[in-house]
Amino acid sequence: MRGPGEWWRRKSMPQKVETYTRWSFHFLALSEVVAIGLSSYGRVGPRLATALFLMVLAHAVVGVATASRALDWICGRRAQPVRQLWLLGAVTAVLAVLAIALVEHGPGGDDVDAAALGVFVGMQGFGVGVLTLGVRRTRVVALVGGFAAGAGLVSFAVGTPWRGALVTACVLLGVGAFIAFTAVLSVWLLNLVFALDEAKETRARLAVAEERLRFGRDLHDVMGRNLAVIALKSELAVQLARRGRPEAVEQMIEAQRIAQESQREVRDVVRGYREVALEVELAGARGVLAAAGISAKITGGTTGLPSEVQSALGWVVREATTNVLRHGDAKKVAVTVLMSEGRVVLTVENDGVTEGTGSPAATGAPAGTGGSGLAGLRERLLAVGGTLEAGTAGKGLFRLMAEVPLPAAGAETAREVAP
């Protein structure tokens, strides 16, 4: 059964920031209703307080819907919500005029004036903040200044003295500028997180493409010249054979030798491509996990390990790291390399495993089913006499443990350098 926090943990970092930003504006609308609408009941009579509350509630509902559409536009999911923006602007203006009219022409009393002015300034401040989400950054200053100037003119038009109208405009300018700045900062942060996530994916794709180009370049360097020589030798052998010359056999023998040499060189290239160093993989795992916001603790040394053992364990680290990032929601990963008594044990342990979801550190397959990643690791370890164990190690923990026996010389060296 899924826990209450699993919905949040399953989200990526950009999705979490987007959800946080979206609900921040929803909470701002709720604050408008509570701080402005409900507070009116303690100042004025129930009928007038209910009218003010309904005004604020209607404005908040329209504001939340517009903010949601504007955030979808920012994330590239829909077109700019022009109609919703105009609707919110019109609702804000109409309700603000009604509120300021209550100050001058409604029931007398300082409490009534304070409540109506609060509604007047609060609705416009929140409205400006939401409108800021849906307009281009170059129009933010004009939007804030226009609402402040309009508020002053409307206040003066309904009978407020010019000094009071000027104070109202200045107050709204400050409130609107603050909320607009908060909205712009939230949008900037959201765009930054999405850009960083896209850059991270691009960097990974470029790394894969670069490695493919390197491999292709190495194969071209090895095979290009040899294939050209083989073709030339074969053509010469054909010409000599047609003339009945015995040198044709020598040319074919030479072509055969070059072909066998090419096979050996290709195997060397592939072997170099497939071999990995454990120390390099550990350093790479630490960097990749840190970039993903996962705390990585790596202990133990690799000095004295034979190259074939390092290669096999390096693949374990690479596979485990890849699948920690791909599956689950790990926050901590611990990698330990322990050498003792003629063997080396590599342990990778991570949290973030939920019941029924399987192993983030394995292949995403349910625990015990043995995905293709685990099967491949077992084959590599079997080639050096090693074993692999994978399974849960407590609530929310998964442990991947590889054990490889050391050759006699390697074991002696490992004992000398082991901490």
Coordinates of N, CA and C in Angstrom, one line a residue, residues 173-280:
L173 N 1.0 50.5 -4.9 CA 2.3 50.3 -5.7 C 3.3 49.4 -4.9
G174 N 3.4 49.7 -3.6 CA 4.3 48.9 -2.8 C 3.8 47.4 -2.7
V175 N 2.5 47.2 -2.4 CA 2.0 45.9 -2.2 C 2.1 45.1 -3.6
G176 N 1.7 45.8 -4.6 CA 1.7 45.1 -5.9 C 3.1 44.8 -6.4
A177 N 4.1 45.7 -6.1 CA 5.5 45.5 -6.5 C 6.1 44.3 -5.7
F178 N 5.7 44.2 -4.4 CA 6.2 43.1 -3.6 C 5.7 41.7 -4.1
I179 N 4.4 41.6 -4.4 CA 3.8 40.4 -4.8 C 4.3 40.1 -6.2
A180 N 4.4 41.1 -7.1 CA 4.8 40.9 -8.4 C 6.3 40.4 -8.4
F181 N 7.1 40.9 -7.6 CA 8.5 40.5 -7.4 C 8.6 39.0 -7.0
T182 N 7.7 38.7 -6.1 CA 7.7 37.3 -5.6 C 7.3 36.4 -6.7
A183 N 6.3 36.8 -7.5 CA 5.8 35.9 -8.6 C 6.9 35.8 -9.7
V184 N 7.6 36.9 -10.0 CA 8.7 36.8 -11.0 C 9.8 36.0 -10.5
L185 N 10.1 36.1 -9.2 CA 11.2 35.2 -8.7 C 10.8 33.8 -8.7
S186 N 9.6 33.5 -8.4 CA 9.1 32.1 -8.5 C 9.2 31.5 -9.9
V187 N 8.8 32.3 -10.9 CA 8.9 31.9 -12.3 C 10.3 31.7 -12.7
W188 N 11.2 32.6 -12.3 CA 12.6 32.5 -12.6 C 13.2 31.2 -12.0
L189 N 12.9 30.9 -10.8 CA 13.4 29.7 -10.2 C 12.8 28.4 -10.9
L190 N 11.5 28.4 -11.2 CA 11.0 27.3 -11.9 C 11.6 27.1 -13.3
N191 N 11.8 28.2 -14.0 CA 12.5 28.1 -15.3 C 13.9 27.6 -15.2
L192 N 14.6 28.1 -14.1 CA 16.0 27.6 -13.9 C 16.1 26.2 -13.6
V193 N 15.2 25.6 -12.8 CA 15.2 24.2 -12.5 C 14.9 23.4 -13.7
F194 N 14.0 23.8 -14.5 CA 13.7 23.0 -15.8 C 14.9 23.1 -16.7
A195 N 15.5 24.3 -16.8 CA 16.7 24.4 -17.7 C 17.8 23.6 -17.2
L196 N 18.1 23.5 -15.9 CA 19.1 22.6 -15.3 C 18.8 21.2 -15.6
D197 N 17.6 20.8 -15.4 CA 17.2 19.4 -15.7 C 17.4 19.0 -17.2
E198 N 17.1 20.0 -18.1 CA 17.3 19.7 -19.5 C 18.8 19.7 -19.8
A199 N 19.5 20.6 -19.2 CA 21.0 20.6 -19.4 C 21.6 19.3 -18.9
K200 N 21.1 18.7 -17.8 CA 21.6 17.5 -17.3 C 21.3 16.3 -18.3
E201 N 20.1 16.3 -18.8 CA 19.8 15.3 -19.8 C 20.7 15.4 -21.1
T202 N 20.8 16.7 -21.5 CA 21.6 17.0 -22.7 C 23.1 16.5 -22.5
R203 N 23.6 16.8 -21.3 CA 25.0 16.4 -21.0 C 25.1 14.9 -21.0
A204 N 24.1 14.2 -20.5 CA 24.2 12.7 -20.6 C 24.2 12.2 -22.0
R205 N 23.3 12.8 -22.8 CA 23.2 12.4 -24.2 C 24.5 12.7 -25.0
L206 N 25.1 13.9 -24.7 CA 26.3 14.2 -25.3 C 27.5 13.3 -24.9
A207 N 27.5 12.9 -23.6 CA 28.5 11.9 -23.2 C 28.4 10.6 -23.9
V208 N 27.1 10.1 -24.1 CA 26.9 8.9 -24.8 C 27.3 9.0 -26.3
A209 N 27.0 10.2 -26.9 CA 27.3 10.4 -28.3 C 28.8 10.5 -28.4
E210 N 29.5 11.2 -27.5 CA 30.9 11.3 -27.6 C 31.6 9.9 -27.5
E211 N 31.1 9.1 -26.6 CA 31.7 7.8 -26.4 C 31.5 6.9 -27.7
R212 N 30.3 7.1 -28.3 CA 30.1 6.3 -29.5 C 31.0 6.8 -30.6
L213 N 31.2 8.2 -30.7 CA 32.2 8.7 -31.7 C 33.6 8.2 -31.5
R214 N 34.0 8.2 -30.2 CA 35.3 7.7 -29.9 C 35.5 6.2 -30.3
F215 N 34.5 5.4 -30.0 CA 34.5 4.0 -30.3 C 34.6 3.8 -31.9
G216 N 33.7 4.6 -32.5 CA 33.7 4.5 -34.0 C 35.0 5.0 -34.6
R217 N 35.6 6.1 -34.0 CA 36.9 6.5 -34.5 C 38.0 5.5 -34.3
D218 N 38.0 4.8 -33.1 CA 39.0 3.8 -32.9 C 38.8 2.6 -33.9
L219 N 37.6 2.2 -34.1 CA 37.4 1.2 -35.1 C 37.8 1.6 -36.5
H220 N 37.5 2.8 -36.9 CA 37.9 3.3 -38.2 C 39.5 3.3 -38.3
D221 N 40.1 3.8 -37.3 CA 41.6 3.8 -37.3 C 42.2 2.4 -37.5
V222 N 41.5 1.4 -36.8 CA 42.1 0.1 -36.8 C 41.7 -0.6 -38.1
M223 N 40.5 -0.5 -38.6 CA 40.0 -1.3 -39.7 C 40.2 -0.6 -41.0
G224 N 40.3 0.8 -41.1 CA 40.3 1.5 -42.3 C 41.5 1.1 -43.2
R225 N 42.7 1.2 -42.6 CA 44.0 0.9 -43.3 C 44.0 -0.6 -43.6
N226 N 43.7 -1.5 -42.6 CA 43.8 -2.9 -42.9 C 42.9 -3.4 -44.0
L227 N 41.7 -2.9 -44.0 CA 40.7 -3.3 -45.0 C 41.2 -2.8 -46.4
A228 N 41.8 -1.6 -46.5 CA 42.3 -1.2 -47.7 C 43.4 -2.0 -48.2
V229 N 44.3 -2.4 -47.3 CA 45.4 -3.3 -47.7 C 44.9 -4.7 -48.1
I230 N 43.9 -5.2 -47.4 CA 43.4 -6.5 -47.8 C 42.7 -6.5 -49.1
A231 N 42.0 -5.4 -49.4 CA 41.4 -5.3 -50.7 C 42.4 -5.2 -51.8
L232 N 43.5 -4.4 -51.6 CA 44.6 -4.3 -52.6 C 45.3 -5.7 -52.8
K233 N 45.6 -6.4 -51.7 CA 46.2 -7.7 -51.8 C 45.4 -8.7 -52.6
S234 N 44.0 -8.7 -52.3 CA 43.1 -9.6 -52.9 C 43.0 -9.3 -54.4
E235 N 43.0 -8.0 -54.8 CA 42.9 -7.7 -56.2 C 44.2 -8.1 -56.9
L236 N 45.4 -7.9 -56.3 CA 46.6 -8.3 -56.9 C 46.7 -9.8 -57.0
A237 N 46.2 -10.5 -56.0 CA 46.2 -12.0 -56.1 C 45.3 -12.5 -57.2
V238 N 44.1 -11.8 -57.5 CA 43.2 -12.2 -58.6 C 44.0 -12.0 -59.9
Q239 N 44.6 -10.9 -60.1 CA 45.4 -10.6 -61.3 C 46.5 -11.6 -61.5
L240 N 47.2 -11.9 -60.4 CA 48.3 -12.9 -60.6 C 47.7 -14.3 -60.9
A241 N 46.6 -14.7 -60.2 CA 46.0 -16.0 -60.5 C 45.5 -16.1 -61.9
R242 N 45.0 -15.1 -62.5 CA 44.5 -15.1 -63.9 C 45.7 -15.3 -64.8
R243 N 46.9 -14.9 -64.4 CA 48.1 -15.0 -65.3 C 48.8 -16.3 -65.0
G244 N 48.3 -17.1 -64.0 CA 48.9 -18.3 -63.6 C 50.2 -18.2 -62.9
R245 N 50.4 -17.0 -62.2 CA 51.6 -16.8 -61.4 C 51.5 -17.4 -60.0
P246 N 52.5 -18.0 -59.5 CA 52.5 -18.6 -58.2 C 52.5 -17.6 -57.1
E247 N 52.9 -16.3 -57.4 CA 52.9 -15.3 -56.3 C 51.5 -15.0 -55.8
A248 N 50.5 -15.4 -56.5 CA 49.1 -15.2 -56.0 C 48.8 -15.8 -54.7
V249 N 49.4 -17.0 -54.5 CA 49.2 -17.7 -53.2 C 49.9 -16.9 -52.0
E250 N 51.0 -16.3 -52.3 CA 51.7 -15.5 -51.3 C 50.9 -14.2 -50.9
Q251 N 50.3 -13.7 -51.9 CA 49.4 -12.5 -51.7 C 48.2 -12.8 -50.9
M252 N 47.6 -14.0 -51.1 CA 46.4 -14.4 -50.3 C 46.8 -14.7 -48.9
I253 N 48.0 -15.3 -48.8 CA 48.5 -15.6 -47.4 C 48.7 -14.3 -46.6
E254 N 49.2 -13.3 -47.3 CA 49.4 -12.0 -46.7 C 48.1 -11.4 -46.3
A255 N 47.1 -11.5 -47.2 CA 45.8 -10.9 -46.9 C 45.2 -11.6 -45.7
Q256 N 45.4 -13.0 -45.7 CA 44.8 -13.7 -44.5 C 45.5 -13.3 -43.2
R257 N 46.8 -13.0 -43.3 CA 47.5 -12.6 -42.0 C 47.0 -11.2 -41.6
I258 N 46.8 -10.3 -42.5 CA 46.3 -9.0 -42.2 C 44.9 -9.1 -41.6
A259 N 44.1 -10.0 -42.2 CA 42.7 -10.1 -41.6 C 42.7 -10.6 -40.2
Q260 N 43.6 -11.6 -39.9 CA 43.7 -12.1 -38.6 C 44.2 -11.1 -37.6
E261 N 45.2 -10.3 -38.1 CA 45.7 -9.2 -37.2 C 44.6 -8.2 -37.0
S262 N 43.8 -7.9 -38.0 CA 42.6 -7.0 -37.8 C 41.7 -7.5 -36.7
Q263 N 41.4 -8.8 -36.8 CA 40.5 -9.4 -35.7 C 41.1 -9.2 -34.3
R264 N 42.4 -9.4 -34.2 CA 43.0 -9.2 -32.9 C 42.9 -7.7 -32.4
E265 N 43.2 -6.8 -33.4 CA 43.1 -5.4 -33.0 C 41.7 -4.9 -32.6
V266 N 40.7 -5.5 -33.4 CA 39.3 -5.1 -33.0 C 39.0 -5.7 -31.6
R267 N 39.4 -6.9 -31.3 CA 39.2 -7.4 -30.0 C 39.9 -6.5 -28.9
D268 N 41.0 -6.0 -29.2 CA 41.7 -5.1 -28.2 C 40.9 -3.9 -28.0
V269 N 40.4 -3.3 -29.1 CA 39.6 -2.1 -29.0 C 38.4 -2.3 -28.2
V270 N 37.7 -3.5 -28.5 CA 36.4 -3.8 -27.7 C 36.7 -4.0 -26.3
R271 N 37.8 -4.8 -26.0 CA 38.2 -5.0 -24.6 C 38.5 -3.8 -23.9
G272 N 39.2 -2.8 -24.5 CA 39.5 -1.6 -23.8 C 38.2 -0.8 -23.6
Y273 N 37.3 -0.9 -24.5 CA 36.0 -0.2 -24.4 C 35.2 -0.8 -23.2
R274 N 35.2 -2.1 -23.1 CA 34.4 -2.7 -22.1 C 35.0 -2.7 -20.7
E275 N 36.4 -2.6 -20.6 CA 37.0 -2.7 -19.3 C 36.8 -1.3 -18.6
V276 N 36.5 -1.4 -17.3 CA 36.3 -0.2 -16.4 C 37.2 -0.4 -15.2
A277 N 37.6 0.8 -14.7 CA 38.4 0.8 -13.5 C 37.5 1.1 -12.3
L278 N 37.7 0.4 -11.2 CA 36.8 0.5 -10.1 C 37.0 1.9 -9.4
E279 N 38.2 2.4 -9.3 CA 38.4 3.7 -8.7 C 37.7 4.8 -9.5
V280 N 37.9 4.7 -10.9 CA 37.2 5.7 -11.7 C 35.7 5.6 -11.6

